[in-house]
Coordinates of C-alpha atoms and ligand atoms in Angstrom, one line a residue:
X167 CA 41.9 -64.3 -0.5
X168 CA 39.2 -66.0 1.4
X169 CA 40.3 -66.1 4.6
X170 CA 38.0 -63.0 5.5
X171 CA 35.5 -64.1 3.4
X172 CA 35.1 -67.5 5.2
X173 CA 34.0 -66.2 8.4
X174 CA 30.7 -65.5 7.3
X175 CA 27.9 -67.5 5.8
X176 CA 25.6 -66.6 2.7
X177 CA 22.4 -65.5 4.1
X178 CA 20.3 -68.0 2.7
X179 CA 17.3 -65.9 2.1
X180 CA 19.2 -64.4 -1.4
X181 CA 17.9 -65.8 -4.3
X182 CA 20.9 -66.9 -7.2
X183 CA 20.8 -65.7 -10.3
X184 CA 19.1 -67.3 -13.3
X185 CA 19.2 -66.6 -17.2
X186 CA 15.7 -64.6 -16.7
X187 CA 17.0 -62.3 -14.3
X188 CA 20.0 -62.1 -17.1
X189 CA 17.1 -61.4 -19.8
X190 CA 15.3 -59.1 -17.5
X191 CA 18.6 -56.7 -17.3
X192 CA 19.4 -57.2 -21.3
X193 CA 15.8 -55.8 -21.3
X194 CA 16.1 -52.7 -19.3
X195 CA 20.2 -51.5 -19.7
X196 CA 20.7 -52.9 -23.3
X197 CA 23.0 -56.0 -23.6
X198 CA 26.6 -54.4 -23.4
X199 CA 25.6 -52.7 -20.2
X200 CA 24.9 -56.6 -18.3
X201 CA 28.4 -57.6 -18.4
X202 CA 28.9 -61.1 -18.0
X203 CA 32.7 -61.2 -19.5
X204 CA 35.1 -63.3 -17.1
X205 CA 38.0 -61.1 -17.2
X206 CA 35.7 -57.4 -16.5
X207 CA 34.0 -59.8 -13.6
X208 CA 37.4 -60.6 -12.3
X209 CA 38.4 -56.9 -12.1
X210 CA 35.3 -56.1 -10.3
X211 CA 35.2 -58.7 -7.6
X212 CA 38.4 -58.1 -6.5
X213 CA 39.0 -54.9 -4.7
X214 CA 42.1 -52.3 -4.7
X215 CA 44.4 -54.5 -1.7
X216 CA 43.2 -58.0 -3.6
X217 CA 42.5 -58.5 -0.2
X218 CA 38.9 -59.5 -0.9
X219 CA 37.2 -61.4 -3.5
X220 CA 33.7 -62.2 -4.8
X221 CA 32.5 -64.7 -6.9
X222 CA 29.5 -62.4 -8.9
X223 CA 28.1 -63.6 -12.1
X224 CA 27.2 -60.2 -13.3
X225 CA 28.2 -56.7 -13.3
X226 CA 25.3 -53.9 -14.1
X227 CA 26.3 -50.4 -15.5
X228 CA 23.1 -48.4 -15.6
X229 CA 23.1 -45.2 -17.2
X230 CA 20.6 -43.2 -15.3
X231 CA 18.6 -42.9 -12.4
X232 CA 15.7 -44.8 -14.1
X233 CA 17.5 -47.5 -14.6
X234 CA 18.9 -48.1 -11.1
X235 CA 15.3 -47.8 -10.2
X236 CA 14.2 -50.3 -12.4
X237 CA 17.2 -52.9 -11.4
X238 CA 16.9 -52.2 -7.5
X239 CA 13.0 -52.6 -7.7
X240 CA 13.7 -56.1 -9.8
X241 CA 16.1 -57.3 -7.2
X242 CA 14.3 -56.4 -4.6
X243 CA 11.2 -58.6 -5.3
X244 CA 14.0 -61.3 -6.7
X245 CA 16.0 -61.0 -3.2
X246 CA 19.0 -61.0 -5.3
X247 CA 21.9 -59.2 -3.0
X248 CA 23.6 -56.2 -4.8
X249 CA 26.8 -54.5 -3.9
X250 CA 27.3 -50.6 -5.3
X251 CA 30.6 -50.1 -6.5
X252 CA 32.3 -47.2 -7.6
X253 CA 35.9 -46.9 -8.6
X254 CA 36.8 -49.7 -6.1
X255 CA 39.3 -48.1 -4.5
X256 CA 37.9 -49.0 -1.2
X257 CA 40.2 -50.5 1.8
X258 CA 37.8 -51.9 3.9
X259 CA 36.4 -54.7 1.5
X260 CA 33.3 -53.0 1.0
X261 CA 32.9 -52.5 -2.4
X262 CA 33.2 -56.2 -3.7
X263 CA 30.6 -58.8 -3.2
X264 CA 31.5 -61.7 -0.7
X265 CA 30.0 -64.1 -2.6
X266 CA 27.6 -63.8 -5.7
X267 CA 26.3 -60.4 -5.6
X268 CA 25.2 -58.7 -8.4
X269 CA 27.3 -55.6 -9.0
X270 CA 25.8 -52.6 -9.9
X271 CA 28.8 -49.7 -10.8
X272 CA 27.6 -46.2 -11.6
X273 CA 30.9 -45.8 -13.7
X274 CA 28.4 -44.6 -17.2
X275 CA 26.6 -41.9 -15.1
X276 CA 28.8 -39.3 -15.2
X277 CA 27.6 -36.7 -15.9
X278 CA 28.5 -33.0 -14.6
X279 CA 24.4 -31.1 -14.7
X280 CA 24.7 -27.9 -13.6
X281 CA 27.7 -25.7 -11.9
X282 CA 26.7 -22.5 -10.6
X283 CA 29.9 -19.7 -10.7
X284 CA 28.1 -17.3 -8.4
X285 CA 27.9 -19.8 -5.5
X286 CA 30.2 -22.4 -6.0
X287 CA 27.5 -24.9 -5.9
X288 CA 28.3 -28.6 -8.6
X289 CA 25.7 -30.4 -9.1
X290 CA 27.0 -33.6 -11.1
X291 CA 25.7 -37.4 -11.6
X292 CA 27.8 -40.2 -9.4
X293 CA 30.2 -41.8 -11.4
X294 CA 31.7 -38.9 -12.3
X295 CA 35.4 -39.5 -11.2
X296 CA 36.7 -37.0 -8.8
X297 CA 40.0 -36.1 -10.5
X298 CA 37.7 -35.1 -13.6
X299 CA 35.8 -33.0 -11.1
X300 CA 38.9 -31.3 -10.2
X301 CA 39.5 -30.7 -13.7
X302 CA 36.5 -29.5 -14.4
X303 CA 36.1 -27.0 -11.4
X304 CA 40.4 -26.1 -12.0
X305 CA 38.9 -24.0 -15.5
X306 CA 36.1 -22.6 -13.9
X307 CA 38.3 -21.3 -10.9
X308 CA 37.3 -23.1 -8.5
X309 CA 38.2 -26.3 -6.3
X310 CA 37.0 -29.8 -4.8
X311 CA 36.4 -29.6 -0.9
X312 CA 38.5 -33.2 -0.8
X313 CA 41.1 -34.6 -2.6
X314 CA 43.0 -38.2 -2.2
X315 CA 45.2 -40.6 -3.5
X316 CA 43.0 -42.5 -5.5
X317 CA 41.5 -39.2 -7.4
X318 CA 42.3 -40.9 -10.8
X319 CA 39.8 -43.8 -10.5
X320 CA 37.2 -43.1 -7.4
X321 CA 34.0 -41.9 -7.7
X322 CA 32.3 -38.7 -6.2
X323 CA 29.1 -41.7 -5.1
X324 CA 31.6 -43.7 -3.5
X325 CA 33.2 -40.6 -2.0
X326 CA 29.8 -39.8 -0.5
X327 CA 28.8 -43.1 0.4
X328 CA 32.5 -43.6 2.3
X329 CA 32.2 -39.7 3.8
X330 CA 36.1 -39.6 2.3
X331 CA 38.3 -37.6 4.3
X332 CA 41.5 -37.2 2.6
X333 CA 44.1 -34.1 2.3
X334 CA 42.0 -31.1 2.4
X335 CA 40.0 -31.7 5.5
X336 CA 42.0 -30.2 7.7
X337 CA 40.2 -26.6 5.7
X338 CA 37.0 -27.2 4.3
X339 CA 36.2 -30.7 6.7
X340 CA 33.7 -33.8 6.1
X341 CA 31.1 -33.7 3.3
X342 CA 28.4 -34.0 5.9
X343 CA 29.2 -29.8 5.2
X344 CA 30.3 -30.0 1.9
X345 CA 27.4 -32.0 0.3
X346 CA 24.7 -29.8 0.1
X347 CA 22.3 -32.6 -1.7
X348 CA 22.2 -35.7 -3.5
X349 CA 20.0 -38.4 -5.0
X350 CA 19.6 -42.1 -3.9
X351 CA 17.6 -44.8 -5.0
X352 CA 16.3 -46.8 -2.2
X353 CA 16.1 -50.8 -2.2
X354 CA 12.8 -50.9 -3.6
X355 CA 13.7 -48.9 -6.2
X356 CA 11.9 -45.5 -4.7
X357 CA 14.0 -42.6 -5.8
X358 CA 14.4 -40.3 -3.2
X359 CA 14.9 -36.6 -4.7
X360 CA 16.9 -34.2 -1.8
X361 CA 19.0 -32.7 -4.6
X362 CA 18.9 -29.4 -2.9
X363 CA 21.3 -27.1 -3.6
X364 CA 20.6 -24.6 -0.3
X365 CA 23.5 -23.5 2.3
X366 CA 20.3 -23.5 5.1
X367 CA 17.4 -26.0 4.9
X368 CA 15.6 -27.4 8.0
X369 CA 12.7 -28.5 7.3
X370 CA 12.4 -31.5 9.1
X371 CA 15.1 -34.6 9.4
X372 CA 18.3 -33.9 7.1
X373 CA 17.7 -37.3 5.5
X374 CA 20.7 -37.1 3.2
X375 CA 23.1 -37.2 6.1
X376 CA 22.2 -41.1 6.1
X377 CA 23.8 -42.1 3.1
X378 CA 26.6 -40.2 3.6
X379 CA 29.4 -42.4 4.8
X380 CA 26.9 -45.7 5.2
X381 CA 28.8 -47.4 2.3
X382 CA 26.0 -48.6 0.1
X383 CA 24.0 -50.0 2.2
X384 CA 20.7 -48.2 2.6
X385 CA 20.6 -47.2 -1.0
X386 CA 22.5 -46.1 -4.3
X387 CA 23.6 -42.8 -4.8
X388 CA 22.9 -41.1 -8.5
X389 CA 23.3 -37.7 -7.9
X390 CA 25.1 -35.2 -5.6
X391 CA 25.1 -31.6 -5.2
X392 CA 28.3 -29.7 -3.5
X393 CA 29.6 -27.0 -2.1
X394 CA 33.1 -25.8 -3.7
X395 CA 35.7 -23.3 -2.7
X396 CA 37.0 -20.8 -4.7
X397 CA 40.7 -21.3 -6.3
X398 CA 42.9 -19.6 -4.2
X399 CA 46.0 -17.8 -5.9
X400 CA 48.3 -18.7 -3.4
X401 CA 49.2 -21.9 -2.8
X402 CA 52.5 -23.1 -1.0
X403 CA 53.6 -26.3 0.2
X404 CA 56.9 -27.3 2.9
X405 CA 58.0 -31.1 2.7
X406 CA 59.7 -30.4 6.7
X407 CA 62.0 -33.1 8.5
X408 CA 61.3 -33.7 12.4
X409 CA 63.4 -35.4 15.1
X410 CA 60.5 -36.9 16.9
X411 CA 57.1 -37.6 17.3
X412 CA 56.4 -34.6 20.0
X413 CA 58.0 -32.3 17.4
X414 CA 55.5 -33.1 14.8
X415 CA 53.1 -32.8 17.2
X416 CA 54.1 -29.2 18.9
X417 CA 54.3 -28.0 15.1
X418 CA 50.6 -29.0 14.2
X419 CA 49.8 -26.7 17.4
X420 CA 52.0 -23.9 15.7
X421 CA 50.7 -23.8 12.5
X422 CA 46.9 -24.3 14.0
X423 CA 47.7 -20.7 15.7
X424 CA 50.2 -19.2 13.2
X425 CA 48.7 -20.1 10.0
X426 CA 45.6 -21.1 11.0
X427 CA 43.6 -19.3 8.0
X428 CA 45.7 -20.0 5.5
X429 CA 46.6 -23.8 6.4
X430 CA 45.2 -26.3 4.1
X431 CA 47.0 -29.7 4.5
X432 CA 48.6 -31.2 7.4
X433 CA 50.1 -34.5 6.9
X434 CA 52.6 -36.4 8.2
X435 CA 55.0 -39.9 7.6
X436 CA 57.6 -41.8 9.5
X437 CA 60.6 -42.8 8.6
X438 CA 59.2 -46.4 7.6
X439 CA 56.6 -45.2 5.6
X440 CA 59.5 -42.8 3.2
X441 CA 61.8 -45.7 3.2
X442 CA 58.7 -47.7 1.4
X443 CA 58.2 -44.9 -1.2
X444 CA 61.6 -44.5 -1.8
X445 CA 62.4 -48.1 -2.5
X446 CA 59.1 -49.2 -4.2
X447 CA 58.0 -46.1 -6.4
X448 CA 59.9 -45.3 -9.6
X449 CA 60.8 -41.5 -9.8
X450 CA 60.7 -40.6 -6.2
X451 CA 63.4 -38.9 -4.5
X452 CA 63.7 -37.6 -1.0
X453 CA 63.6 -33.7 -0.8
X454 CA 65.8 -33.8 2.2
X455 CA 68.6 -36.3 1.5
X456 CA 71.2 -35.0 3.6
X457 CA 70.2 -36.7 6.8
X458 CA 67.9 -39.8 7.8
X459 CA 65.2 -38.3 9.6
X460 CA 62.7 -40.0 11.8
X461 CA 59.7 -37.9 10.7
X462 CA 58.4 -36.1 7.6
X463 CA 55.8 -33.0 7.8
X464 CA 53.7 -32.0 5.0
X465 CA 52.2 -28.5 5.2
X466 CA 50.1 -26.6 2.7
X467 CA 49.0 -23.3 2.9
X468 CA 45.8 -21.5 0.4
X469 CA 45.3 -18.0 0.5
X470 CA 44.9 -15.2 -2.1
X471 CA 47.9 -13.3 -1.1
X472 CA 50.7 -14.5 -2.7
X473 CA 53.9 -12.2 -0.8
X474 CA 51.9 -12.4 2.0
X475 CA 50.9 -16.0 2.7
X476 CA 54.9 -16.7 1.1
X477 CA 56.5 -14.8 3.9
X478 CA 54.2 -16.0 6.8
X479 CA 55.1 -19.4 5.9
X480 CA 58.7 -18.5 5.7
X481 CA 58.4 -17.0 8.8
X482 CA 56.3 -20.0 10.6
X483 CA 59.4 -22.3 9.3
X484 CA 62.3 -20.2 10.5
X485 CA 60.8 -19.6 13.6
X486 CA 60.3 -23.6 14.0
X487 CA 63.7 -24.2 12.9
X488 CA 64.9 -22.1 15.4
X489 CA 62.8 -23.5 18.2
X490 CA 64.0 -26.5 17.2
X491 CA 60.7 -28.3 16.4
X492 CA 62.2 -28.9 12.5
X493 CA 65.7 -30.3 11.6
X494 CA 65.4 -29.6 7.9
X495 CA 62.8 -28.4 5.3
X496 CA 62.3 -27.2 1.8
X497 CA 59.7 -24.9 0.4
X498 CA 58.4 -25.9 -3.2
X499 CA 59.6 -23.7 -5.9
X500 CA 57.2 -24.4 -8.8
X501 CA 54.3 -26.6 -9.6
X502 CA 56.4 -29.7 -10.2
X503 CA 58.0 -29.8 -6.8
X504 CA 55.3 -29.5 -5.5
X505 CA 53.7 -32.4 -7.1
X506 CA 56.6 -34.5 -6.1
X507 CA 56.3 -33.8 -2.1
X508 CA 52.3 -34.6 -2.9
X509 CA 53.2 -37.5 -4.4
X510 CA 55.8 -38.9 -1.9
X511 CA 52.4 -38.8 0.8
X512 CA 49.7 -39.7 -1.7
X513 CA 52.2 -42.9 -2.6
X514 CA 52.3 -44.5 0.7
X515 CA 49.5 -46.5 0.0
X516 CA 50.7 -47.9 -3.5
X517 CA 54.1 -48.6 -2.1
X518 CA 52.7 -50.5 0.7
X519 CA 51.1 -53.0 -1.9
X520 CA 54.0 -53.2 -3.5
X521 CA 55.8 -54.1 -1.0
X522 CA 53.6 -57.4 -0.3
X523 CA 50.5 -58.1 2.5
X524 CA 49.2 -55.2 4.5
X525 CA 46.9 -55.3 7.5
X526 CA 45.7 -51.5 7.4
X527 CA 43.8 -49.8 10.7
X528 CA 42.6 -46.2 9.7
X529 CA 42.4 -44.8 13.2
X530 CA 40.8 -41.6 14.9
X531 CA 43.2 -41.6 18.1
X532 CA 43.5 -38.1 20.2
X533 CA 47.1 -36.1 18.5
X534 CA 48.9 -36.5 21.8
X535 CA 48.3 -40.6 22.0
X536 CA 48.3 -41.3 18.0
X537 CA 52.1 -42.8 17.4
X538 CA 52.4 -44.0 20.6
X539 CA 50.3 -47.2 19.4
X540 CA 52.5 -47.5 16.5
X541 CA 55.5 -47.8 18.9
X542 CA 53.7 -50.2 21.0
X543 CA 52.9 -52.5 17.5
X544 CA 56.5 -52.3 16.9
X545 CA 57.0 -53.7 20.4
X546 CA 54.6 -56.1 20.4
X547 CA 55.7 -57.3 16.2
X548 CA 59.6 -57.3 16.4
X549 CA 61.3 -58.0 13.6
X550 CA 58.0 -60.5 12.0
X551 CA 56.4 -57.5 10.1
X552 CA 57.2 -53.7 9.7
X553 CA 55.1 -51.5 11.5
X554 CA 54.3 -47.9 9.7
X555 CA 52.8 -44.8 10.5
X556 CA 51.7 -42.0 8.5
X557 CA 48.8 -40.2 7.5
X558 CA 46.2 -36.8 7.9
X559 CA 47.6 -35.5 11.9
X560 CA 45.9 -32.3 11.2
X561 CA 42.7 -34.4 11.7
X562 CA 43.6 -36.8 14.3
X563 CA 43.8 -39.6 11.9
X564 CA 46.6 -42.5 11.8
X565 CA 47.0 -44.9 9.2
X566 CA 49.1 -47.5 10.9
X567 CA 50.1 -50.5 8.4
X568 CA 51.6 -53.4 9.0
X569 CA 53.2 -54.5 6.4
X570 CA 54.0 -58.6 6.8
X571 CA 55.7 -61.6 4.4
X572 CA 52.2 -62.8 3.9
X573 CA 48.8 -62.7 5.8
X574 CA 49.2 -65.4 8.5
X575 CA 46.3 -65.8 12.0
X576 CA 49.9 -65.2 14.1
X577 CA 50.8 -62.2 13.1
X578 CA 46.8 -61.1 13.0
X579 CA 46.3 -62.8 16.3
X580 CA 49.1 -60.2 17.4
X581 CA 47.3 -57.1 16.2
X582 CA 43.9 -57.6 16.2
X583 CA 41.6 -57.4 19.1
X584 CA 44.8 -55.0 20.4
X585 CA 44.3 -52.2 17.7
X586 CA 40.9 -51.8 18.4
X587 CA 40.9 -52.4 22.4
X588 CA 43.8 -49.7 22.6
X589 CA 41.8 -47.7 20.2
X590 CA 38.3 -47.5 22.1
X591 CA 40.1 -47.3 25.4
X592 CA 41.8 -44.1 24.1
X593 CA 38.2 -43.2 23.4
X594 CA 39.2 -43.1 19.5
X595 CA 37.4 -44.4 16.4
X596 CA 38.1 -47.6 14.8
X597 CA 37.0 -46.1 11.3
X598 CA 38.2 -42.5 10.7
X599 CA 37.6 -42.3 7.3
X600 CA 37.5 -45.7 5.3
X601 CA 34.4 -47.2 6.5
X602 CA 33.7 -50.1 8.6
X603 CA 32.8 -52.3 4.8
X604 CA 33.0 -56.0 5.8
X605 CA 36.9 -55.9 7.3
X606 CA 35.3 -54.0 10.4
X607 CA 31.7 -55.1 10.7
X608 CA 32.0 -57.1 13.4
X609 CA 34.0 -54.8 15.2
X610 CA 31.9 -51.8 15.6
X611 CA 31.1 -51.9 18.9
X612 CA 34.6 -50.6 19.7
X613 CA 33.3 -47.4 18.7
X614 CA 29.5 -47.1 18.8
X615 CA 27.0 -48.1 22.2
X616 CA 24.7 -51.0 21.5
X617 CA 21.8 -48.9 22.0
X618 CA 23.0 -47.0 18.5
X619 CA 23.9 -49.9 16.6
X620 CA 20.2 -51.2 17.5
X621 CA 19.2 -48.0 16.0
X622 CA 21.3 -48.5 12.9
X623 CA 19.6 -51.6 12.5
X624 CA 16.4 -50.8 12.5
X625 CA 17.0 -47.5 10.0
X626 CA 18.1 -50.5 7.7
X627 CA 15.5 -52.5 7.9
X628 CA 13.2 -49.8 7.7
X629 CA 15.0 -48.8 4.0
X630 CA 15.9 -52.0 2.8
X631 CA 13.5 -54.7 4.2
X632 CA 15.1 -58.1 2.5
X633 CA 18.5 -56.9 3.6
X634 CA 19.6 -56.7 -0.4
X635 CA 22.0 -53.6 -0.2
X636 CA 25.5 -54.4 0.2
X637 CA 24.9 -57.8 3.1
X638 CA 27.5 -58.4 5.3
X639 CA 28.8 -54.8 5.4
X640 CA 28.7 -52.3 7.8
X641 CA 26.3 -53.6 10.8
X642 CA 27.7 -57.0 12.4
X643 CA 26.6 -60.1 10.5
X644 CA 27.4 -62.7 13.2
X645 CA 25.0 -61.8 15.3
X646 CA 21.7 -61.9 14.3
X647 CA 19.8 -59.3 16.0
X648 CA 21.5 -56.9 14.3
X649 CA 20.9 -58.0 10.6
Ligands
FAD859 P1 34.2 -47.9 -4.0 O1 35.5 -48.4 -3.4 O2 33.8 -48.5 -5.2 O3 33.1 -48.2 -2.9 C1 33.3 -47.8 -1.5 C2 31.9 -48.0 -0.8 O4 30.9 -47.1 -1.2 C3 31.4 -49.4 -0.9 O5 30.7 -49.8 0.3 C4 30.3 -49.3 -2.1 O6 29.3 -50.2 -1.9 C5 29.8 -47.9 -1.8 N1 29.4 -47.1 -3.0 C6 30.2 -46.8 -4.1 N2 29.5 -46.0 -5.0 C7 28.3 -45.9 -4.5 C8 27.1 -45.3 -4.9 N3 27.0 -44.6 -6.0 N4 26.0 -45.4 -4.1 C9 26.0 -46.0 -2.9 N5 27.1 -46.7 -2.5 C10 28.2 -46.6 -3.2 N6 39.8 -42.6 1.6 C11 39.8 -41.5 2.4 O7 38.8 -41.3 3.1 N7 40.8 -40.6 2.4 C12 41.9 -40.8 1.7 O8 42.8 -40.0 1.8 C13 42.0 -41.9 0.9 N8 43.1 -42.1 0.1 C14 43.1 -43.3 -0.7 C15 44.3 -43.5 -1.4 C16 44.4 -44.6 -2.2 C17 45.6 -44.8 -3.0 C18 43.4 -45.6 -2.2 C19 43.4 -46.8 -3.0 C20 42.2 -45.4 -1.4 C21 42.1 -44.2 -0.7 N9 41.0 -44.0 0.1 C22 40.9 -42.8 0.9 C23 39.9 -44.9 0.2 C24 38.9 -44.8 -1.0 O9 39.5 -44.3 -2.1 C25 37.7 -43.9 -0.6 O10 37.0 -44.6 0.3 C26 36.8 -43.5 -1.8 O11 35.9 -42.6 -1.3 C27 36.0 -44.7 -2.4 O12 35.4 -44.3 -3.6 P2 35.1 -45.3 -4.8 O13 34.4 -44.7 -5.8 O14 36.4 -46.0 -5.2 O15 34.2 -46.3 -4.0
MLT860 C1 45.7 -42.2 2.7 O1 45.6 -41.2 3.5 O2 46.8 -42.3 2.1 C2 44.6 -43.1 2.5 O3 43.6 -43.0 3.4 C3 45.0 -44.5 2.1 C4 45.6 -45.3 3.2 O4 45.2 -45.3 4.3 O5 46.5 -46.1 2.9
ZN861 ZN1 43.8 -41.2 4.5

């Protein structure tokens, strides 16, 4: 801990908290929703990597949108710094404080309001958790546009306020589409109401697009309305074996052109990244144990023909065994295979803590280039750290993680600026999907022009005046023009 933590200072503008400001909360939320407990505050200052660690006093669990109003408005004309936190299953140290922010969770709002059958349209409070979504929308026949790992504890606000990508984008894409409206409360405690719940709507700016993906810091989501997809009845998934990298590659273009309408998951991992699950996860086996192979293809395919969409697939995999693009593949055969070849891809990440320090890059990086940066890292590491590839190639997204014997400058001074230099020259993005949060604040002008991070700037000082939202996060705090 503390070593990222340490590179930036506490804005000294932020007021600290005092036992009035305690009162004031008791007053509005009720005293068992200020949490002040030691062992709840250590949960919630650390995030998901304990990577990053705050040192907050106080942890706020509003149950309404009144109530956020009422504690954003408060520490607003307090300057006390807040950080919006979700399930904290964020990587890029975003959702913790850095140092004594008050944290503000959304966890007790959760609930689902309406759901309309006819158009497929959820409109839901947001803490709800996204696995209950799923749930929820599984016995009314319908589906989540995303889906990821860390379903079981994440919340659809934090989804929104990340712009989560995950394992279905590769179909229905970003929830810039998917999010049809939502609620936020702004820093001053103004609740802005654009909970539409229209395909088409433009009148005027599409003000909702700006806290999608801005992690918290122009304002607090409460409420979200989205766009779902019908449940499909035919669903089949291939865990597929391939030789190289071009392979994998050549097979995306395939299946873009020979599924392409019924493809709904693309993913791929190297032979590091199974090797991890294998050895670190209890219950996971390989579905291909006959040979070591140096790449492993996840495809899914949705449709609502079941022969059909079965023997195109079939078809697709022959045919690409035949070309040679595949060494070796197995089609699920029920429900519970299939959960285990999800699981084997959704596991990476938790078998990467296990296995000790990470440095994780979540990269946008043209198809054709991606792995060649995680053969260059392997060059570059030798035998100090095991490099490892994986993640959503349908989408032009690589999660390279190096996983090390503990976080030392030399082996950071060996990735990082590389990562990102190779990344912008390959005209790629530094943050696919995670979020810049405070691991990659400083870094954004890898990917985005001065001119638009000015822009940024303003927009946030415009919202949130006193700079209370989530500091430190996002836009570069080291130099100050920009916060
Ligand atoms: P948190 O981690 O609590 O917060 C994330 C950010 O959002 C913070 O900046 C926080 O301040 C802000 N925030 C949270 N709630 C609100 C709110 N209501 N209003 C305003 N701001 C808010 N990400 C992907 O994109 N794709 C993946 O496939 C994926 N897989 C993952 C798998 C695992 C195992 C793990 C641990 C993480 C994964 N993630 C993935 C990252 C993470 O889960 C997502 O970013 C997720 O959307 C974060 O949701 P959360 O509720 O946990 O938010
Ligand atoms: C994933 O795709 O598994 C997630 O984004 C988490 C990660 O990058 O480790
Ligand atoms: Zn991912």
């Amino acid at each position: 801990f503390g070593s990222l933590a340490t590179k930036v200072e506490r804005n000294p503008s932020f007021s600290s908290l005092n036992s009035d400001d305690v009162s004031y909360f008791k007053g509005v939320l009720g005293e068992k929703n200020v949490v002040q407990d030691e062992d709840r505050l250590e949960t919630a200052n650390i995030d998901w990597m304990h990577k990053y660690k705050g040192s907050s006093k106080l942890l706020l669990l509003p149950r309404n949108t009144e109530e956020v109003s009422k504690i954003l408005e408060y520490c607003n004309s307090r300057r006390l710094a807040v950080v919006p936190q979700g399930g904290n299953t964020g990587l890029v140290g975003g959702s913790v404080p850095v140092f004594d922010e008050v944290i503000i969770n959304a966890g007790s709002m959760n609930k689902i309001i309406a759901f309309d059958k006819v158009s497929g349209i959820l409109v839901c409070e947001a803490g709800c958790i996204l696995e209950n979504l799923i749930s929820y929308l599984d016995n009314q026949g319908f589906i989540m546009p995303l889906d990821l790992g860390a379903k079981g504890s994440c919340q659809i606000g934090g989804n929104v306020s990340t712009n989560a990508g995950g394992l279905r984008f590769v179909r229905y894409g970003s929830l810039h589409g998917n999010v049809l409206g939502l609620e936020a409360v702004m820093a001053n405690g103004d609740v802005l109401d654009m909970l539409g719940t229209l395909r088409k709507d433009n009148t005027g700016y599409d003000l909702k697009h700006l806290f999608i993906g801005s992690e918290g810091s122009l304002g607090i989501v409460t409420k979200v309305s989205i766009l779902t997809p019908p449940k499909l009845s035919s669903v089949n998934i291939a865990f597929l074996a391939c030789e190289d990298y071009l392979s994998c590659q050549k097979l995306l273009s395939e299946a873009k052109r020979k599924l392409g309408e019924i493809l709904s998951a693309f993913e791929f991992l190297d032979s590091h990244a199974m090797d991890l699950v294998l050895n670190h996860l209890e219950g996971v086996r390989n579905p291909l144990p006959s040979a070591v192979h140096n790449f492993y293809v996840l495809i899914e395919t949705t449709g609502s023909g079941v022969s059909f969409d079965k023997e195109k697939l079939e078809a697709f995999l022959l045919h690409s065994m035949e070309s040679g693009l595949i060494s070796d593949g197995v089609l699920a055969q029920d429900i519970n295979q299939a959960s285990s070849f999800w699981r084997i891809r959704e596991g990476v990440p938790e078998a990467l803590m296990r296995a000790g320090p990470v440095y994780k890059y979540d990269l946008s990086i043209p198809v054709e280039k991606m792995y060649g940066l995680v053969e260059e890292m392997r060059l570059r590491l030798g035998q100090s750290a095991n490099v490892v590839g994986y993640g959503h190639l349908g989408d032009g997204n690589l999660h390279l993680n190096i996983s090390a014997p503990r976080y030392d400058d030399t082996i950071l001074a060996q990735i990082e600026p590389y990562v990102y230099e190779w990344t912008s020259k390959h005209r790629g993005s530094i943050s696919a999907e995670h979020g810049l949060g405070l691991m990659k604040a400083n870094e954004i002008f890898y990917s985005k022009s001065h001119e638009t991070v000015q822009l940024m700037a303003s927009i946030k000082k415009l919202l949130d005046p006193n700079g209370i939202l989530n500091p430190y996060k996002v836009l570069p705090h080291s130099r100050c023009s920009y916060s």
